[in-house]
Tab-separated table of C-alpha atoms in Angstrom:
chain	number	residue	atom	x	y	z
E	1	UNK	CA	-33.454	-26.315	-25.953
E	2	UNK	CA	-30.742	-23.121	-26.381
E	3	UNK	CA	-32.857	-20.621	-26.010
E	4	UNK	CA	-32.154	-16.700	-25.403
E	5	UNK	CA	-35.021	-14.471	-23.662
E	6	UNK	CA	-34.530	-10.590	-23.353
E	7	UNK	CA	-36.391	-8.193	-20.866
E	8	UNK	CA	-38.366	-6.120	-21.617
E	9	UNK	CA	-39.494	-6.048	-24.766
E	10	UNK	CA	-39.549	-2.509	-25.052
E	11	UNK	CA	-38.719	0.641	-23.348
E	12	UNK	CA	-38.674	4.211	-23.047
E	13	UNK	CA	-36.815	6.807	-21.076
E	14	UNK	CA	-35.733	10.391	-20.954
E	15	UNK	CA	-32.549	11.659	-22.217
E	16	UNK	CA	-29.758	11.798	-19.477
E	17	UNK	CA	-30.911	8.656	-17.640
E	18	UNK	CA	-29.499	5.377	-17.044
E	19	UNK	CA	-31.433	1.874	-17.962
E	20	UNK	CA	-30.899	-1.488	-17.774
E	21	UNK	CA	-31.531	-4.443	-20.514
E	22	UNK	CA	-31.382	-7.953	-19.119
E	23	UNK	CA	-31.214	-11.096	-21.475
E	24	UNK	CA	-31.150	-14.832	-19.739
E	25	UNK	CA	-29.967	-17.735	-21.675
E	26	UNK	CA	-30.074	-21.593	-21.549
E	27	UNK	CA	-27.363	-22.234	-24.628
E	28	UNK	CA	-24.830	-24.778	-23.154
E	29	UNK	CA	-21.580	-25.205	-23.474
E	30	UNK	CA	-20.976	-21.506	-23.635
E	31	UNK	CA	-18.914	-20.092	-25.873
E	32	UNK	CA	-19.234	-16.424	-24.956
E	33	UNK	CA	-21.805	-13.499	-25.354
E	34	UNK	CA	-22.261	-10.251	-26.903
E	35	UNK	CA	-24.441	-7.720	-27.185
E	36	UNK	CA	-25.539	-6.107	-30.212
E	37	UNK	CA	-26.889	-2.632	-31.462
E	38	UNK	CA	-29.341	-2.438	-34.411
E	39	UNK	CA	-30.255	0.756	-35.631
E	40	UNK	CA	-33.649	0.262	-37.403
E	41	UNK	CA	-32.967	-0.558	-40.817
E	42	UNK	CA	-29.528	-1.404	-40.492
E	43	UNK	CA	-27.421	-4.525	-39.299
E	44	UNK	CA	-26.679	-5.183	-36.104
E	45	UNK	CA	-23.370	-3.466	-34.801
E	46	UNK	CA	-21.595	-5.490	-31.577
E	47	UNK	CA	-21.286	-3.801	-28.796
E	48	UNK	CA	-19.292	-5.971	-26.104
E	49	UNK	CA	-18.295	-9.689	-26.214
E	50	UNK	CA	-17.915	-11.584	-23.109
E	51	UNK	CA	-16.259	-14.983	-22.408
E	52	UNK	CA	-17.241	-17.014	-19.510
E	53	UNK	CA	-14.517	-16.256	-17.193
E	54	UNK	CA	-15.849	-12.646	-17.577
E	55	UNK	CA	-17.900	-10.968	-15.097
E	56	UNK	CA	-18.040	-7.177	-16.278
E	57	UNK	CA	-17.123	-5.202	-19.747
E	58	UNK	CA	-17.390	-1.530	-20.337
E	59	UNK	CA	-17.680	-0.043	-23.530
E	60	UNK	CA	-18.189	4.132	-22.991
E	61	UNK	CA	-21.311	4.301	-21.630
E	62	UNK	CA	-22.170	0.629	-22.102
E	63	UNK	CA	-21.509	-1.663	-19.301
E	64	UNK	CA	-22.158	-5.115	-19.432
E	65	UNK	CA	-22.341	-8.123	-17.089
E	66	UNK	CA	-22.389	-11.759	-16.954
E	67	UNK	CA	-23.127	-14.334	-14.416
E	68	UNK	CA	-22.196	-17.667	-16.078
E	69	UNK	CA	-23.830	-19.075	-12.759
E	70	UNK	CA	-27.661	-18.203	-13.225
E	71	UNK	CA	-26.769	-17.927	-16.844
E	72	UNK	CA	-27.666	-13.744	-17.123
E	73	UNK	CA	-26.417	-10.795	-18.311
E	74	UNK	CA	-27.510	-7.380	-18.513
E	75	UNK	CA	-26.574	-4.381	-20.371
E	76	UNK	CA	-26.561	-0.874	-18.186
E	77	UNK	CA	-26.830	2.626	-20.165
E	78	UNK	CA	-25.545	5.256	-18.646
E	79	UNK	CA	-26.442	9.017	-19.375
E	80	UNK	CA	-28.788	8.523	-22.616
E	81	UNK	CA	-28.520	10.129	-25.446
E	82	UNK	CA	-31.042	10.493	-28.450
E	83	UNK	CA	-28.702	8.528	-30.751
E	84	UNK	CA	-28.899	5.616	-28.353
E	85	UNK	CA	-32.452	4.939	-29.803
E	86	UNK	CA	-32.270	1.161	-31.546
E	87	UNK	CA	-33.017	-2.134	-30.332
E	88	UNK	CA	-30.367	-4.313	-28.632
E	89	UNK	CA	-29.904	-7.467	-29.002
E	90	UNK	CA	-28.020	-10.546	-26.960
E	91	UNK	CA	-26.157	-13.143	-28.926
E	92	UNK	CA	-24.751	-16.004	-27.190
E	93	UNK	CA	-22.735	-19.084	-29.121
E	94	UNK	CA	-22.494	-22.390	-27.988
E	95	UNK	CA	-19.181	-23.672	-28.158
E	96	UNK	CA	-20.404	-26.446	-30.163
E	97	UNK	CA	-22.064	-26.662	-33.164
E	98	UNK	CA	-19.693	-24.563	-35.390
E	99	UNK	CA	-20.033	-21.834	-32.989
E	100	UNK	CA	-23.938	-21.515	-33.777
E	101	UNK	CA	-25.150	-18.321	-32.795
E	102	UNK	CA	-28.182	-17.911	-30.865
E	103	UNK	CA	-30.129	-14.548	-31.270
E	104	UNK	CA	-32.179	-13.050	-28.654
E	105	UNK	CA	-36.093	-10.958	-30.211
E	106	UNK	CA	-34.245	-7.787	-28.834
E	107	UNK	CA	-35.288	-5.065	-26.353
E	108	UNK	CA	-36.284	-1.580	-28.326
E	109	UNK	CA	-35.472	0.937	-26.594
E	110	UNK	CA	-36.945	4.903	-27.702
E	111	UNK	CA	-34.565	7.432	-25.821
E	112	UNK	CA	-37.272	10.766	-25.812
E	113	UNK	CA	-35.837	14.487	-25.457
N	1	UNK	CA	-12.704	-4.020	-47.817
N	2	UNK	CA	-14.774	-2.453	-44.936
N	3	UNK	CA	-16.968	-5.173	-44.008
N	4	UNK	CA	-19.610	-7.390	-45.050
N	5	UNK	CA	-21.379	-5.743	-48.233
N	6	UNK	CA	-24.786	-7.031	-49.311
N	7	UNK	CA	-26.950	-6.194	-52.462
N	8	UNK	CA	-29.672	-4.581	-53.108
N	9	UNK	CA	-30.579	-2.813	-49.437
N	10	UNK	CA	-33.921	-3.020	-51.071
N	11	UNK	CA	-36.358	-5.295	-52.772
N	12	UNK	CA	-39.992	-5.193	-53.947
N	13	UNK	CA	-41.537	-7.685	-55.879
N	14	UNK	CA	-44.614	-9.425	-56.612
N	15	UNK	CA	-45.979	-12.562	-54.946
N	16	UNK	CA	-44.863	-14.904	-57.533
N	17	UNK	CA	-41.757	-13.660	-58.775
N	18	UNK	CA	-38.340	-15.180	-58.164
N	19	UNK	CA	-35.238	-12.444	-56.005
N	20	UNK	CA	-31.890	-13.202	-55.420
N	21	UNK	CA	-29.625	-11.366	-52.785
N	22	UNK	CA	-25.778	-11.462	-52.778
N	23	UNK	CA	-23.351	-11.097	-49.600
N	24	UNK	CA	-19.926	-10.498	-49.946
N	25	UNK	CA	-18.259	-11.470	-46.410
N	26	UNK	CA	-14.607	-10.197	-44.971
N	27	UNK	CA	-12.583	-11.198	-47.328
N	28	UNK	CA	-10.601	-13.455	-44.858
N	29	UNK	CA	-13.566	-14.645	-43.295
N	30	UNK	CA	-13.957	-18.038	-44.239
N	31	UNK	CA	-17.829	-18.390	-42.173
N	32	UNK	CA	-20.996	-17.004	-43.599
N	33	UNK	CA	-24.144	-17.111	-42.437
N	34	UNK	CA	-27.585	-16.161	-43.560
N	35	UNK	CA	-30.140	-14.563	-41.220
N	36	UNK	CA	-34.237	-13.339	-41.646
N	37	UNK	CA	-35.222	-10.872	-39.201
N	38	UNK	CA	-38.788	-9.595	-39.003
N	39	UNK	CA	-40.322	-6.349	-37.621
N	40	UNK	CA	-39.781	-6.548	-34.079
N	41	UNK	CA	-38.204	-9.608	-34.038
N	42	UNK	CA	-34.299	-10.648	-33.430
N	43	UNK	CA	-32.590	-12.254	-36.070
N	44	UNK	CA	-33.742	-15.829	-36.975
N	45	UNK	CA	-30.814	-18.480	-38.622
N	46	UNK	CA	-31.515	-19.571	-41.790
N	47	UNK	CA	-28.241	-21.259	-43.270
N	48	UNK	CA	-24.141	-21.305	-43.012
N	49	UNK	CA	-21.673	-21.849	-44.787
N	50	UNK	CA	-17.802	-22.816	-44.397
N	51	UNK	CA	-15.730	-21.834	-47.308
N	52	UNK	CA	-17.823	-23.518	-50.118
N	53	UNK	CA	-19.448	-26.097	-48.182
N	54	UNK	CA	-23.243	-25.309	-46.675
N	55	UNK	CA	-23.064	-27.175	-43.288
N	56	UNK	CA	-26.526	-26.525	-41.810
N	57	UNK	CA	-30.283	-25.369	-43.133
N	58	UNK	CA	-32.613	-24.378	-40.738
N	59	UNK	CA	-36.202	-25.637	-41.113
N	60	UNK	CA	-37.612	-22.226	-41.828
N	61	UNK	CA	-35.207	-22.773	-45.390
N	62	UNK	CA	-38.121	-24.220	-46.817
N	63	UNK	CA	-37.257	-25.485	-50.650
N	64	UNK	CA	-38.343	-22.147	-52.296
N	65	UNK	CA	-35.285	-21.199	-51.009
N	66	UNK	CA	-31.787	-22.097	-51.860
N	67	UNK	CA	-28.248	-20.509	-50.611
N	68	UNK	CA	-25.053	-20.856	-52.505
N	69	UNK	CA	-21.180	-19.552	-51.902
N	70	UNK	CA	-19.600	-21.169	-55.024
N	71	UNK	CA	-16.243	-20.337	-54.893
N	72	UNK	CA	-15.928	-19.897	-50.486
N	73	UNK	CA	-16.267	-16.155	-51.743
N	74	UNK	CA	-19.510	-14.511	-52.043
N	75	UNK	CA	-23.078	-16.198	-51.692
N	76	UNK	CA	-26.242	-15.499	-52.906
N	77	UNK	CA	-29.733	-16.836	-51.607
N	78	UNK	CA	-32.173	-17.090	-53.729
N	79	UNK	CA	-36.172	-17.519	-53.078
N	80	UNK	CA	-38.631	-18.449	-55.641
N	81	UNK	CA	-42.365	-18.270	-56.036
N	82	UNK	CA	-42.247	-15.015	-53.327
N	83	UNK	CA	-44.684	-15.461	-50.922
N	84	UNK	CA	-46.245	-12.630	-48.792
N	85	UNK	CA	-44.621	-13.953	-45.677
N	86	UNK	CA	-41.255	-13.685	-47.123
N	87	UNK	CA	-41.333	-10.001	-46.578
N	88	UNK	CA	-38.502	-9.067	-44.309
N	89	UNK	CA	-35.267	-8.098	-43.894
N	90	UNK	CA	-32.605	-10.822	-44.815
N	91	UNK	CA	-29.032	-10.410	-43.374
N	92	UNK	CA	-25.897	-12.104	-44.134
N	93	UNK	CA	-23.131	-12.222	-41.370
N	94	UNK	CA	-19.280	-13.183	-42.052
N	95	UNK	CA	-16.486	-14.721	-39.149
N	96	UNK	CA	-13.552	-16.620	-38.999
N	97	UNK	CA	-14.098	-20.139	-37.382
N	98	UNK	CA	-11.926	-19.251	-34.034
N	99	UNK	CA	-13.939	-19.564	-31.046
N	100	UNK	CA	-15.294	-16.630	-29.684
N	101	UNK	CA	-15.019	-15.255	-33.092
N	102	UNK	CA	-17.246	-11.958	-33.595
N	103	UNK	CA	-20.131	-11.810	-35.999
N	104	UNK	CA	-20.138	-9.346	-38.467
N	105	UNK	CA	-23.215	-8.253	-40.065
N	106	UNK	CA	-24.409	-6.448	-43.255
N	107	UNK	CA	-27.046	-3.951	-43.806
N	108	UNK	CA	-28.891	-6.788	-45.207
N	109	UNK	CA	-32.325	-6.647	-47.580
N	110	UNK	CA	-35.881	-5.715	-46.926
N	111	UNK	CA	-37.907	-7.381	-49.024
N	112	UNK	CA	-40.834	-6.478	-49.280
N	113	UNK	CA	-43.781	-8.813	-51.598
N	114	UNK	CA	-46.756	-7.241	-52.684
């Protein structure tokens, strides 16, 4: 079954440090996967996409990474800020399927002062 | 055209009552897809369509609901007899059919049924 878990479900840190979002996926073939920003109340926003022969992808302070291998990626914040407050989300399509995306529940994370 | 436009942002109704959304996609986006995302939740598939032509329903599309793109253009989904557990936001998402083609989303709709 394609399937897309995220870790952890939520999380909270202090402004000015770095986290890390993880998201694990069994969708096969892969297409390629991307990360997404949702402000609450809005639709999501992408962040990064990553094909398979991709191992890292920097967007400002977003850096993510992908280990086609053990079929993992993670998303690394660097230097939080207030506005970075939303939930993220991992998206990974099959390469199949007409290109189905397959949504992961999110991580929230709540970046304090 | 600056991206994928849906209407209304918001929507309360009573259990009962018939809604309709619309979503107008990228205009040379020929992919659009229809998503329900619940508090907390990521976004769950519901339908998509190429150009005119609805190629897959999910099972949560139960038959009180129904999805149309008439002219490849805009869609509209519709749900009748509103249910309680309809309540939440509904998003619609455009692409072009290349792989490794990018998503783009809308604001979407809360509904909300009271």
């Amino acid at each position: 079954k394609n399937q897309v878990e995220q870790s952890p479900q939520s999380l909270i840190i202090l402004e000015g440090k770095n986290c890390t979002l993880q998201c694990n996926y069994t969708v096969s073939p892969f297409s390629n996967l991307r990360w997404y920003k949702q402000d609450t109340g809005r639709g999501p926003v992408s962040l990064t996409i990553m094909t398979f022969s991709e191992n890292t992808k920097s967007n400002g302070r977003y850096t993510a990474t992908l280990d086609a291998d053990t079929k993992q990626s993670s998303l690394h914040i660097t230097a939080s800020q207030l506005s970075d407050s939303a939930s993220y989300i991992c998206v990974v399509s099959a390469l199949y399927n007409f290109n189905k995306f397959y949504f992961g529940s999110g991580t929230k994370l709540n970046v304090k002062p | 055209d600056t991206g994928v436009s849906q209407d209304p942002r918001h929507k309360i109704t009573k259990r009962g009552q018939n809604v309709t959304f619309r979503c107008d996609p990228i205009s040379e986006h020929n992919r659009l897809y229809w998503y329900r995302q619940t508090l907390g939740q990521g976004p769950e598939f519901l339908t998509y369509f190429q150009n005119e032509a609805q190629l897959e329903k999910s099972r949560l599309l139960s038959d009180r609901f129904s999805a149309e793109r008439p002219k490849g253009s805009f869609s509209t989904l519709e749900i009748q007899r509103t249910e309680q557990g309809d309540s939440a936001m509904y998003l619609c998402a455009s692409s072009t059919q290349q792989v490794g083609t990018e998503a783009f989303f809308g604001q979407g709709t809360r509904l909300t049924v009271v």
